[in-house]
Amino acid sequence: MRPLVAHIDLDALRHNYQLACQCAPQSRSAAVIKADGYGHGALACARALAGETPAFAVACLEEAVVLREGGITTPIILLEGIFSADELALVDHHQLWMAVHSAWQVEALLAFSPREPIPVWVKVDSGMHRLGFAPENVSAVWQQLREAPQATSLHLMSHFATADATDSRYFQQQMALLQMLATTLNAPLCLANSPATLAWPVAHGAWNRPGIMLYGSNPLESATPVTDQLRPVMTLRSEIIALRDVEAGEPVGYGGRWQAPRRSRIAVVAGGYGDGYDRHAQDGTPVLVNGQRCPLVGKVSMDMFTVDVSEVPDASIGSEVVLWGRAANGAVLSVDEVASSCDTISYTLLTGVLPRVPRRYHGAFV
Ligand SMILES: *Cc1c(COP(=O)(O)O)cnc(C)c1O
């Protein structure tokens, strides 16, 4: 079989979730497992966290139904609420919680008769300018829902545009607005994503919504003592499938982007953009060969890429290659570091691992 496999360490996922909870001991943390658990497999992640988390957060009804049909009975919040009024029947049937960000969603809810009142998180646009009610309209929506028999357990929800940045001015502007609204409405808050969970205790509310940190990626611009404790959940592992020596000046791969500066040992690795490994990976993008860092050289192909293993004397056909994650010898290559070499973020790499890559689950909760 082709050796490329995404190994998912569910113990690491639980560890990272517990770390998110320790960052915010006064909050409940809804584990965000949208986009198929950031590419890790939402149902497997949910099963591993079901005994830990008081709620899961997903983007949409379809993602919640997968969890319910897989036997997950934990509360699930739909972060974008419904996409059409007819979804309310399934929201009710599966006893989901929902965000409302637009007037039409409120109207649809008020025209519906659920068996049980639906827990609702009212989303306010405090500066992200993506989803949510304008601050001046929130109070009317809040009053309307507070009196509605269809809704219960109202929370005020918002999202930060810059919680990961060292320059905190815009974050503080959003935060000040939210604190004012929370006081006016006497509303419990749900604000913090991973960076705010890690870096902004002031944003910790009744609920937080950590996502990427659960998968072991550090969303902040630099490491902290807490982010140093995050463990990679996904190890994208492959093997060397061919080796050759090239002379100084010889090009390797499409377009000859990389040319050997000296006689070099080139390993071909099973894995390419047809698996979700980023074609933007620059020369020098790190990989671990037998647990030792080596530079990717040459453009990534659909099914393969090439690595300079001149410094790894024991590299041979079948040697372990870790694209990100943890090598057999314990060495770790962070997906964040790979992402920065690809001029992207860990979120796109992790959600971008394609279905052709088999997932293999490890840990006590498989
Ligand atoms: C995805 C998402 C989160 C989680 O964000 P991370 O940066 O992955 O922690 C939180 N809240 C909302 C509304 C989201 O869409």
mmCIF file of C-alpha atoms and ligand atoms in Angstrom:
data_model
loop_
_atom_site.group_PDB
_atom_site.id
_atom_site.type_symbol
_atom_site.label_atom_id
_atom_site.label_comp_id
_atom_site.label_asym_id
_atom_site.label_seq_id
_atom_site.Cartn_x
_atom_site.Cartn_y
_atom_site.Cartn_z
ATOM 1 C CA MET A 1 0.000 0.000 0.000
ATOM 2 C CA ARG A 2 1.009 3.601 -0.555
ATOM 3 C CA PRO A 3 2.695 4.617 2.688
ATOM 4 C CA LEU A 4 1.131 8.068 3.177
ATOM 5 C CA VAL A 5 -1.157 7.965 6.252
ATOM 6 C CA ALA A 6 -2.578 10.629 8.576
ATOM 7 C CA HIS A 7 -2.123 9.278 12.091
ATOM 8 C CA ILE A 8 -4.519 10.878 14.591
ATOM 9 C CA ASP A 9 -3.537 10.833 18.273
ATOM 10 C CA LEU A 10 -6.809 11.128 20.177
ATOM 11 C CA ASP A 11 -5.015 11.206 23.544
ATOM 12 C CA ALA A 12 -3.249 14.363 22.355
ATOM 13 C CA LEU A 13 -6.621 15.826 21.398
ATOM 14 C CA ARG A 14 -7.935 15.219 24.916
ATOM 15 C CA HIS A 15 -4.768 16.650 26.410
ATOM 16 C CA ASN A 16 -5.065 19.820 24.315
ATOM 17 C CA TYR A 17 -8.742 20.163 25.202
ATOM 18 C CA GLN A 18 -7.870 19.899 28.891
ATOM 19 C CA LEU A 19 -5.226 22.564 28.375
ATOM 20 C CA ALA A 20 -7.861 24.874 26.849
ATOM 21 C CA CYS A 21 -10.023 24.288 29.928
ATOM 22 C CA GLN A 22 -7.100 25.028 32.264
ATOM 23 C CA CYS A 23 -6.534 28.342 30.459
ATOM 24 C CA ALA A 24 -10.082 29.378 31.343
ATOM 25 C CA PRO A 25 -11.132 27.635 34.541
ATOM 26 C CA GLN A 26 -14.234 29.837 34.967
ATOM 27 C CA SER A 27 -15.572 29.067 31.484
ATOM 28 C CA ARG A 28 -17.089 26.087 29.792
ATOM 29 C CA SER A 29 -15.264 25.253 26.580
ATOM 30 C CA ALA A 30 -17.221 24.112 23.542
ATOM 31 C CA ALA A 31 -14.873 21.993 21.454
ATOM 32 C CA VAL A 32 -14.976 23.270 17.875
ATOM 33 C CA ILE A 33 -14.998 20.291 15.496
ATOM 34 C CA LYS A 34 -16.333 21.909 12.318
ATOM 35 C CA ALA A 35 -14.884 21.045 8.897
ATOM 36 C CA ASP A 36 -14.654 17.378 9.859
ATOM 37 C CA GLY A 37 -12.756 18.171 13.016
ATOM 38 C CA TYR A 38 -10.308 20.442 11.146
ATOM 39 C CA GLY A 39 -9.563 17.478 8.895
ATOM 40 C CA HIS A 40 -9.048 14.980 11.734
ATOM 41 C CA GLY A 41 -12.444 13.247 11.485
ATOM 42 C CA ALA A 42 -15.244 14.934 13.444
ATOM 43 C CA LEU A 43 -16.903 11.783 14.720
ATOM 44 C CA ALA A 44 -13.688 10.233 16.017
ATOM 45 C CA CYS A 45 -12.775 13.532 17.668
ATOM 46 C CA ALA A 46 -16.256 13.818 19.181
ATOM 47 C CA ARG A 47 -16.084 10.299 20.592
ATOM 48 C CA ALA A 48 -12.715 11.067 22.157
ATOM 49 C CA LEU A 49 -13.979 14.303 23.727
ATOM 50 C CA ALA A 50 -17.555 13.331 24.569
ATOM 51 C CA GLY A 51 -16.734 12.604 28.194
ATOM 52 C CA GLU A 52 -14.854 15.886 28.568
ATOM 53 C CA THR A 53 -16.678 18.656 26.775
ATOM 54 C CA PRO A 54 -20.087 20.088 27.721
ATOM 55 C CA ALA A 55 -20.760 20.973 24.052
ATOM 56 C CA PHE A 56 -19.453 20.661 20.529
ATOM 57 C CA ALA A 57 -19.480 23.479 17.995
ATOM 58 C CA VAL A 58 -19.929 22.898 14.264
ATOM 59 C CA ALA A 59 -20.625 25.184 11.321
ATOM 60 C CA CYS A 60 -23.893 23.761 10.091
ATOM 61 C CA LEU A 61 -26.730 21.286 10.502
ATOM 62 C CA GLU A 62 -25.162 18.635 8.235
ATOM 63 C CA GLU A 63 -22.096 18.475 10.476
ATOM 64 C CA ALA A 64 -24.275 18.117 13.582
ATOM 65 C CA VAL A 65 -26.372 15.340 12.043
ATOM 66 C CA VAL A 66 -23.234 13.289 11.337
ATOM 67 C CA LEU A 67 -22.433 13.469 15.057
ATOM 68 C CA ARG A 68 -25.965 12.609 16.190
ATOM 69 C CA GLU A 69 -26.156 9.686 13.763
ATOM 70 C CA GLY A 70 -22.804 8.548 15.123
ATOM 71 C CA GLY A 71 -24.296 8.367 18.595
ATOM 72 C CA ILE A 72 -23.069 11.668 20.057
ATOM 73 C CA THR A 73 -25.639 12.959 22.567
ATOM 74 C CA THR A 74 -23.609 15.949 23.862
ATOM 75 C CA PRO A 75 -25.132 19.387 23.104
ATOM 76 C CA ILE A 76 -24.055 20.753 19.715
ATOM 77 C CA ILE A 77 -24.114 24.433 18.782
ATOM 78 C CA LEU A 78 -24.515 25.478 15.139
ATOM 79 C CA LEU A 79 -22.081 28.396 14.870
ATOM 80 C CA GLU A 80 -23.783 29.833 11.791
ATOM 81 C CA GLY A 81 -27.274 28.762 12.804
ATOM 82 C CA ILE A 82 -29.680 27.675 10.103
ATOM 83 C CA PHE A 83 -29.190 28.312 6.392
ATOM 84 C CA SER A 84 -32.919 28.027 5.646
ATOM 85 C CA ALA A 85 -36.076 27.980 7.775
ATOM 86 C CA ASP A 86 -36.851 24.325 7.003
ATOM 87 C CA GLU A 87 -33.719 23.274 8.942
ATOM 88 C CA LEU A 88 -35.488 24.141 12.191
ATOM 89 C CA ALA A 89 -37.343 20.828 12.178
ATOM 90 C CA LEU A 90 -34.028 18.960 12.360
ATOM 91 C CA VAL A 91 -32.573 21.406 14.867
ATOM 92 C CA ASP A 92 -35.543 20.539 17.054
ATOM 93 C CA HIS A 93 -35.453 16.810 16.298
ATOM 94 C CA HIS A 94 -31.753 16.520 17.152
ATOM 95 C CA GLN A 95 -32.010 18.975 20.053
ATOM 96 C CA LEU A 96 -29.319 21.260 18.707
ATOM 97 C CA TRP A 97 -28.375 24.723 19.902
ATOM 98 C CA MET A 98 -28.145 27.509 17.388
ATOM 99 C CA ALA A 99 -26.555 30.862 16.786
ATOM 100 C CA VAL A 100 -28.679 33.566 15.186
ATOM 101 C CA HIS A 101 -26.823 36.218 13.230
ATOM 102 C CA SER A 102 -29.519 37.649 10.965
ATOM 103 C CA ALA A 103 -33.060 38.953 11.313
ATOM 104 C CA TRP A 104 -34.522 36.317 8.996
ATOM 105 C CA GLN A 105 -33.245 33.572 11.329
ATOM 106 C CA VAL A 106 -35.018 35.175 14.276
ATOM 107 C CA GLU A 107 -38.221 35.515 12.280
ATOM 108 C CA ALA A 108 -38.015 31.872 11.204
ATOM 109 C CA LEU A 109 -37.504 30.772 14.793
ATOM 110 C CA LEU A 110 -40.434 32.853 16.033
ATOM 111 C CA ALA A 111 -42.672 31.294 13.363
ATOM 112 C CA PHE A 112 -41.676 27.760 14.438
ATOM 113 C CA SER A 113 -42.998 25.573 17.242
ATOM 114 C CA PRO A 114 -40.225 23.402 18.666
ATOM 115 C CA ARG A 115 -41.028 20.546 21.031
ATOM 116 C CA GLU A 116 -38.567 22.063 23.483
ATOM 117 C CA PRO A 117 -37.268 25.650 23.568
ATOM 118 C CA ILE A 118 -34.011 25.926 21.619
ATOM 119 C CA PRO A 119 -30.858 27.316 23.309
ATOM 120 C CA VAL A 120 -29.893 30.374 21.265
ATOM 121 C CA TRP A 121 -26.633 32.307 21.005
ATOM 122 C CA VAL A 122 -27.203 35.787 19.611
ATOM 123 C CA LYS A 123 -24.298 36.817 17.457
ATOM 124 C CA VAL A 124 -23.215 40.435 17.450
ATOM 125 C CA ASP A 125 -20.844 41.983 14.951
ATOM 126 C CA SER A 126 -18.419 43.715 17.296
ATOM 127 C CA GLY A 127 -15.897 44.503 14.572
ATOM 128 C CA MET A 128 -15.133 41.374 12.549
ATOM 129 C CA HIS A 129 -17.759 42.560 10.022
ATOM 130 C CA ARG A 130 -18.625 39.091 8.883
ATOM 131 C CA LEU A 131 -21.676 37.652 10.702
ATOM 132 C CA GLY A 132 -23.832 39.157 13.432
ATOM 133 C CA PHE A 133 -26.277 41.873 14.334
ATOM 134 C CA ALA A 134 -25.057 45.442 14.424
ATOM 135 C CA PRO A 135 -24.465 46.463 18.066
ATOM 136 C CA GLU A 136 -27.308 49.004 17.946
ATOM 137 C CA ASN A 137 -29.775 46.251 16.928
ATOM 138 C CA VAL A 138 -28.769 43.611 19.434
ATOM 139 C CA SER A 139 -30.862 44.828 22.283
ATOM 140 C CA ALA A 140 -34.127 44.616 20.289
ATOM 141 C CA VAL A 141 -33.278 41.084 19.138
ATOM 142 C CA TRP A 142 -32.344 40.115 22.685
ATOM 143 C CA GLN A 143 -35.655 41.371 24.118
ATOM 144 C CA GLN A 144 -37.626 39.652 21.377
ATOM 145 C CA LEU A 145 -35.952 36.298 22.027
ATOM 146 C CA ARG A 146 -36.140 36.642 25.786
ATOM 147 C CA GLU A 147 -39.901 36.801 25.554
ATOM 148 C CA ALA A 148 -40.154 34.058 22.915
ATOM 149 C CA PRO A 149 -41.258 30.590 24.054
ATOM 150 C CA GLN A 150 -39.159 29.111 21.204
ATOM 151 C CA ALA A 151 -35.829 30.259 22.671
ATOM 152 C CA THR A 152 -34.034 29.579 25.922
ATOM 153 C CA SER A 153 -30.623 29.938 27.529
ATOM 154 C CA LEU A 154 -29.697 33.094 25.611
ATOM 155 C CA HIS A 155 -26.016 33.942 25.245
ATOM 156 C CA LEU A 156 -24.307 36.801 23.514
ATOM 157 C CA MET A 157 -21.733 35.579 21.024
ATOM 158 C CA SER A 158 -19.103 37.411 19.014
ATOM 159 C CA HIS A 159 -15.893 36.708 17.141
ATOM 160 C CA PHE A 160 -12.541 38.520 17.243
ATOM 161 C CA ALA A 161 -10.699 39.628 14.135
ATOM 162 C CA THR A 162 -7.265 40.034 15.723
ATOM 163 C CA ALA A 163 -7.061 37.945 18.913
ATOM 164 C CA ASP A 164 -3.866 36.347 17.565
ATOM 165 C CA ALA A 165 -2.016 39.615 16.978
ATOM 166 C CA THR A 166 0.513 41.194 19.309
ATOM 167 C CA ASP A 167 -0.942 44.636 18.574
ATOM 168 C CA SER A 168 -4.047 44.480 20.729
ATOM 169 C CA ARG A 169 -5.776 47.754 19.885
ATOM 170 C CA TYR A 170 -8.519 46.346 17.680
ATOM 171 C CA PHE A 171 -9.097 43.449 20.043
ATOM 172 C CA GLN A 172 -9.546 45.899 22.913
ATOM 173 C CA GLN A 173 -11.972 47.965 20.891
ATOM 174 C CA GLN A 174 -14.116 44.878 20.224
ATOM 175 C CA MET A 175 -13.819 43.800 23.849
ATOM 176 C CA ALA A 176 -14.937 47.185 25.212
ATOM 177 C CA LEU A 177 -18.050 47.129 23.048
ATOM 178 C CA LEU A 178 -18.864 43.572 24.138
ATOM 179 C CA GLN A 179 -18.435 44.369 27.821
ATOM 180 C CA MET A 180 -20.807 47.287 27.445
ATOM 181 C CA LEU A 181 -23.417 45.126 25.707
ATOM 182 C CA ALA A 182 -23.030 42.346 28.258
ATOM 183 C CA THR A 183 -23.668 44.795 31.074
ATOM 184 C CA THR A 184 -26.625 46.457 29.363
ATOM 185 C CA LEU A 185 -28.306 43.170 28.521
ATOM 186 C CA ASN A 186 -27.025 41.244 31.533
ATOM 187 C CA ALA A 187 -25.995 38.632 29.000
ATOM 188 C CA PRO A 188 -23.644 35.678 29.477
ATOM 189 C CA LEU A 189 -20.886 35.763 26.877
ATOM 190 C CA CYS A 190 -19.298 33.384 24.413
ATOM 191 C CA LEU A 191 -16.401 35.108 22.693
ATOM 192 C CA ALA A 192 -13.058 33.359 22.846
ATOM 193 C CA ASN A 193 -11.621 31.334 19.972
ATOM 194 C CA SER A 194 -8.236 29.614 20.492
ATOM 195 C CA PRO A 195 -6.048 32.735 20.461
ATOM 196 C CA ALA A 196 -8.360 34.535 22.890
ATOM 197 C CA THR A 197 -8.535 31.423 25.072
ATOM 198 C CA LEU A 198 -4.727 31.396 25.200
ATOM 199 C CA ALA A 199 -3.910 35.087 25.338
ATOM 200 C CA TRP A 200 -6.942 37.076 26.530
ATOM 201 C CA PRO A 201 -8.424 36.045 29.888
ATOM 202 C CA VAL A 202 -10.574 39.182 29.706
ATOM 203 C CA ALA A 203 -12.451 37.528 26.826
ATOM 204 C CA HIS A 204 -13.206 34.330 28.737
ATOM 205 C CA GLY A 205 -16.965 34.113 29.127
ATOM 206 C CA ALA A 206 -19.580 31.674 30.311
ATOM 207 C CA TRP A 207 -18.448 29.731 27.248
ATOM 208 C CA ASN A 208 -15.354 29.718 25.053
ATOM 209 C CA ARG A 209 -14.939 28.189 21.609
ATOM 210 C CA PRO A 210 -11.417 26.783 21.176
ATOM 211 C CA GLY A 211 -10.770 25.162 17.806
ATOM 212 C CA ILE A 212 -7.305 24.999 16.270
ATOM 213 C CA MET A 213 -5.473 24.654 19.601
ATOM 214 C CA LEU A 214 -7.290 21.368 20.228
ATOM 215 C CA TYR A 215 -5.415 19.974 17.251
ATOM 216 C CA GLY A 216 -2.059 21.092 18.624
ATOM 217 C CA SER A 217 -1.441 24.196 16.551
ATOM 218 C CA ASN A 218 -0.421 27.465 18.175
ATOM 219 C CA PRO A 219 -2.526 30.310 16.740
ATOM 220 C CA LEU A 220 -0.448 33.024 18.419
ATOM 221 C CA GLU A 221 2.428 34.829 16.763
ATOM 222 C CA SER A 222 4.889 33.350 19.244
ATOM 223 C CA ALA A 223 5.151 30.500 21.714
ATOM 224 C CA THR A 224 4.080 30.750 25.364
ATOM 225 C CA PRO A 225 4.573 28.301 28.255
ATOM 226 C CA VAL A 226 1.038 27.025 27.556
ATOM 227 C CA THR A 227 1.369 26.690 23.783
ATOM 228 C CA ASP A 228 4.605 24.786 24.374
ATOM 229 C CA GLN A 229 2.465 22.113 26.045
ATOM 230 C CA LEU A 230 0.208 21.606 23.028
ATOM 231 C CA ARG A 231 0.709 18.234 21.391
ATOM 232 C CA PRO A 232 0.318 17.592 17.678
ATOM 233 C CA VAL A 233 -2.786 15.495 17.001
ATOM 234 C CA MET A 234 -2.156 14.714 13.353
ATOM 235 C CA THR A 235 1.069 13.150 12.139
ATOM 236 C CA LEU A 236 1.169 13.049 8.362
ATOM 237 C CA ARG A 237 3.589 10.239 7.774
ATOM 238 C CA SER A 238 5.029 8.725 4.606
ATOM 239 C CA GLU A 239 8.144 6.969 3.382
ATOM 240 C CA ILE A 240 10.972 7.355 0.926
ATOM 241 C CA ILE A 241 10.043 5.509 -2.270
ATOM 242 C CA ALA A 242 13.170 6.270 -4.353
ATOM 243 C CA LEU A 243 16.656 7.711 -3.932
ATOM 244 C CA ARG A 244 19.185 9.128 -6.370
ATOM 245 C CA ASP A 245 22.344 11.199 -6.351
ATOM 246 C CA VAL A 246 22.413 14.305 -8.508
ATOM 247 C CA GLU A 247 25.469 16.253 -9.565
ATOM 248 C CA ALA A 248 26.053 19.901 -8.721
ATOM 249 C CA GLY A 249 23.983 22.110 -11.038
ATOM 250 C CA GLU A 250 21.363 19.439 -11.853
ATOM 251 C CA PRO A 251 17.736 20.587 -11.511
ATOM 252 C CA VAL A 252 15.143 18.567 -9.586
ATOM 253 C CA GLY A 253 11.424 18.450 -10.365
ATOM 254 C CA TYR A 254 9.049 20.566 -12.465
ATOM 255 C CA GLY A 255 10.521 23.698 -13.933
ATOM 256 C CA GLY A 256 13.866 22.948 -12.342
ATOM 257 C CA ARG A 257 13.055 25.374 -9.535
ATOM 258 C CA TRP A 258 15.769 23.865 -7.361
ATOM 259 C CA GLN A 259 19.250 23.118 -8.636
ATOM 260 C CA ALA A 260 21.715 21.140 -6.596
ATOM 261 C CA PRO A 261 24.385 23.518 -5.241
ATOM 262 C CA ARG A 262 26.648 20.468 -4.808
ATOM 263 C CA ARG A 263 26.417 16.747 -5.369
ATOM 264 C CA SER A 264 23.271 15.819 -3.396
ATOM 265 C CA ARG A 265 21.265 12.785 -2.316
ATOM 266 C CA ILE A 266 17.616 13.264 -3.306
ATOM 267 C CA ALA A 267 14.810 11.238 -1.764
ATOM 268 C CA VAL A 268 11.402 10.932 -3.397
ATOM 269 C CA VAL A 269 8.545 10.885 -0.879
ATOM 270 C CA ALA A 270 5.013 9.565 -1.453
ATOM 271 C CA GLY A 271 2.788 12.595 -0.892
ATOM 272 C CA GLY A 272 1.838 15.600 -2.984
ATOM 273 C CA TYR A 273 -0.774 18.241 -3.620
ATOM 274 C CA GLY A 274 -3.175 15.464 -4.690
ATOM 275 C CA ASP A 275 -3.114 14.491 -1.005
ATOM 276 C CA GLY A 276 -3.395 18.051 0.251
ATOM 277 C CA TYR A 277 0.311 18.680 0.808
ATOM 278 C CA ASP A 278 0.681 22.310 -0.228
ATOM 279 C CA ARG A 279 2.108 22.987 -3.673
ATOM 280 C CA HIS A 280 3.313 26.334 -2.330
ATOM 281 C CA ALA A 281 5.898 24.589 -0.120
ATOM 282 C CA GLN A 282 9.113 26.495 -0.749
ATOM 283 C CA ASP A 283 12.577 24.996 -1.096
ATOM 284 C CA GLY A 284 13.710 24.478 2.479
ATOM 285 C CA THR A 285 10.289 23.526 3.877
ATOM 286 C CA PRO A 286 11.222 21.147 6.712
ATOM 287 C CA VAL A 287 10.333 17.451 6.827
ATOM 288 C CA LEU A 288 11.603 14.788 9.214
ATOM 289 C CA VAL A 289 13.460 11.861 7.642
ATOM 290 C CA ASN A 290 14.155 9.192 10.253
ATOM 291 C CA GLY A 291 13.336 11.942 12.725
ATOM 292 C CA GLN A 292 15.969 14.305 11.325
ATOM 293 C CA ARG A 293 15.106 17.652 9.766
ATOM 294 C CA CYS A 294 15.715 17.890 6.022
ATOM 295 C CA PRO A 295 14.783 20.493 3.422
ATOM 296 C CA LEU A 296 12.187 19.898 0.739
ATOM 297 C CA VAL A 297 13.725 20.751 -2.620
ATOM 298 C CA GLY A 298 11.914 21.318 -5.913
ATOM 299 C CA LYS A 299 8.242 21.865 -6.623
ATOM 300 C CA VAL A 300 5.694 19.552 -5.025
ATOM 301 C CA SER A 301 4.077 17.205 -7.574
ATOM 302 C CA MET A 302 0.616 15.697 -7.373
ATOM 303 C CA ASP A 303 1.703 12.417 -5.777
ATOM 304 C CA MET A 304 5.320 13.013 -4.759
ATOM 305 C CA PHE A 305 7.831 15.525 -3.574
ATOM 306 C CA THR A 306 11.592 15.544 -3.187
ATOM 307 C CA VAL A 307 13.857 16.092 -0.206
ATOM 308 C CA ASP A 308 17.577 16.644 0.117
ATOM 309 C CA VAL A 309 18.765 13.844 2.424
ATOM 310 C CA SER A 310 22.487 14.423 1.919
ATOM 311 C CA GLU A 311 22.824 14.898 5.700
ATOM 312 C CA VAL A 312 20.920 11.700 6.599
ATOM 313 C CA PRO A 313 23.344 8.826 5.989
ATOM 314 C CA ASP A 314 20.842 6.132 6.974
ATOM 315 C CA ALA A 315 18.108 7.388 4.614
ATOM 316 C CA SER A 316 16.953 4.487 2.473
ATOM 317 C CA ILE A 317 13.884 3.234 0.661
ATOM 318 C CA GLY A 318 11.169 2.827 3.283
ATOM 319 C CA SER A 319 12.657 5.370 5.706
ATOM 320 C CA GLU A 320 10.047 7.269 7.706
ATOM 321 C CA VAL A 321 9.186 10.746 6.461
ATOM 322 C CA VAL A 322 7.048 12.996 8.646
ATOM 323 C CA LEU A 323 5.442 15.887 6.765
ATOM 324 C CA TRP A 324 4.211 17.306 10.089
ATOM 325 C CA GLY A 325 3.648 15.851 13.528
ATOM 326 C CA ARG A 326 5.744 13.469 15.605
ATOM 327 C CA ALA A 327 8.415 11.102 14.279
ATOM 328 C CA ALA A 328 9.106 7.631 15.688
ATOM 329 C CA ASN A 329 12.183 9.001 17.490
ATOM 330 C CA GLY A 330 10.012 11.600 19.250
ATOM 331 C CA ALA A 331 11.117 14.601 17.170
ATOM 332 C CA VAL A 332 8.258 17.015 16.470
ATOM 333 C CA LEU A 333 7.713 19.092 13.360
ATOM 334 C CA SER A 334 4.968 21.600 14.010
ATOM 335 C CA VAL A 335 2.315 22.084 11.354
ATOM 336 C CA ASP A 336 2.667 25.814 12.078
ATOM 337 C CA GLU A 337 6.259 25.776 10.904
ATOM 338 C CA VAL A 338 5.336 23.893 7.732
ATOM 339 C CA ALA A 339 2.482 26.344 7.155
ATOM 340 C CA SER A 340 4.770 29.345 7.363
ATOM 341 C CA SER A 341 7.104 27.750 4.780
ATOM 342 C CA CYS A 342 4.045 27.366 2.541
ATOM 343 C CA ASP A 343 2.923 30.964 3.142
ATOM 344 C CA THR A 344 -0.293 29.718 4.715
ATOM 345 C CA ILE A 345 -1.743 28.771 8.101
ATOM 346 C CA SER A 346 -2.128 25.455 9.893
ATOM 347 C CA TYR A 347 -5.913 25.598 9.396
ATOM 348 C CA THR A 348 -5.604 25.221 5.620
ATOM 349 C CA LEU A 349 -3.018 22.434 5.828
ATOM 350 C CA LEU A 350 -5.021 20.400 8.341
ATOM 351 C CA THR A 351 -8.418 20.859 6.679
ATOM 352 C CA GLY A 352 -6.756 20.312 3.305
ATOM 353 C CA VAL A 353 -5.669 16.689 3.811
ATOM 354 C CA LEU A 354 -7.716 14.969 1.124
ATOM 355 C CA PRO A 355 -9.883 11.850 1.485
ATOM 356 C CA ARG A 356 -7.352 9.787 -0.463
ATOM 357 C CA VAL A 357 -5.107 9.883 2.622
ATOM 358 C CA PRO A 358 -6.209 7.142 5.036
ATOM 359 C CA ARG A 359 -6.743 8.240 8.647
ATOM 360 C CA ARG A 360 -5.508 5.902 11.357
ATOM 361 C CA TYR A 361 -6.617 6.535 14.919
ATOM 362 C CA HIS A 362 -4.568 5.974 18.049
ATOM 363 C CA GLY A 363 -5.206 6.373 21.756
ATOM 364 C CA ALA A 364 -7.470 5.138 24.482
ATOM 365 C CA PHE A 365 -10.665 6.489 22.888
ATOM 366 C CA VAL A 366 -10.423 5.013 19.387
HETATM 367 C C1 LIG B 1 -13.961 28.307 13.792
HETATM 368 C C2 LIG B 1 -14.527 29.164 14.836
HETATM 369 C C3 LIG B 1 -13.976 29.171 16.120
HETATM 370 C C4 LIG B 1 -12.687 28.445 16.475
HETATM 371 O O1 LIG B 1 -11.615 29.233 16.055
HETATM 372 P P1 LIG B 1 -10.092 28.762 16.286
HETATM 373 O O2 LIG B 1 -9.294 29.893 15.785
HETATM 374 O O3 LIG B 1 -9.922 27.533 15.452
HETATM 375 O O4 LIG B 1 -9.962 28.492 17.722
HETATM 376 C C5 LIG B 1 -14.610 29.903 17.094
HETATM 377 N N1 LIG B 1 -15.731 30.607 16.804
HETATM 378 C C6 LIG B 1 -16.277 30.647 15.574
HETATM 379 C C7 LIG B 1 -17.491 31.445 15.335
HETATM 380 C C8 LIG B 1 -15.693 29.930 14.556
HETATM 381 O O5 LIG B 1 -16.232 29.975 13.329
#
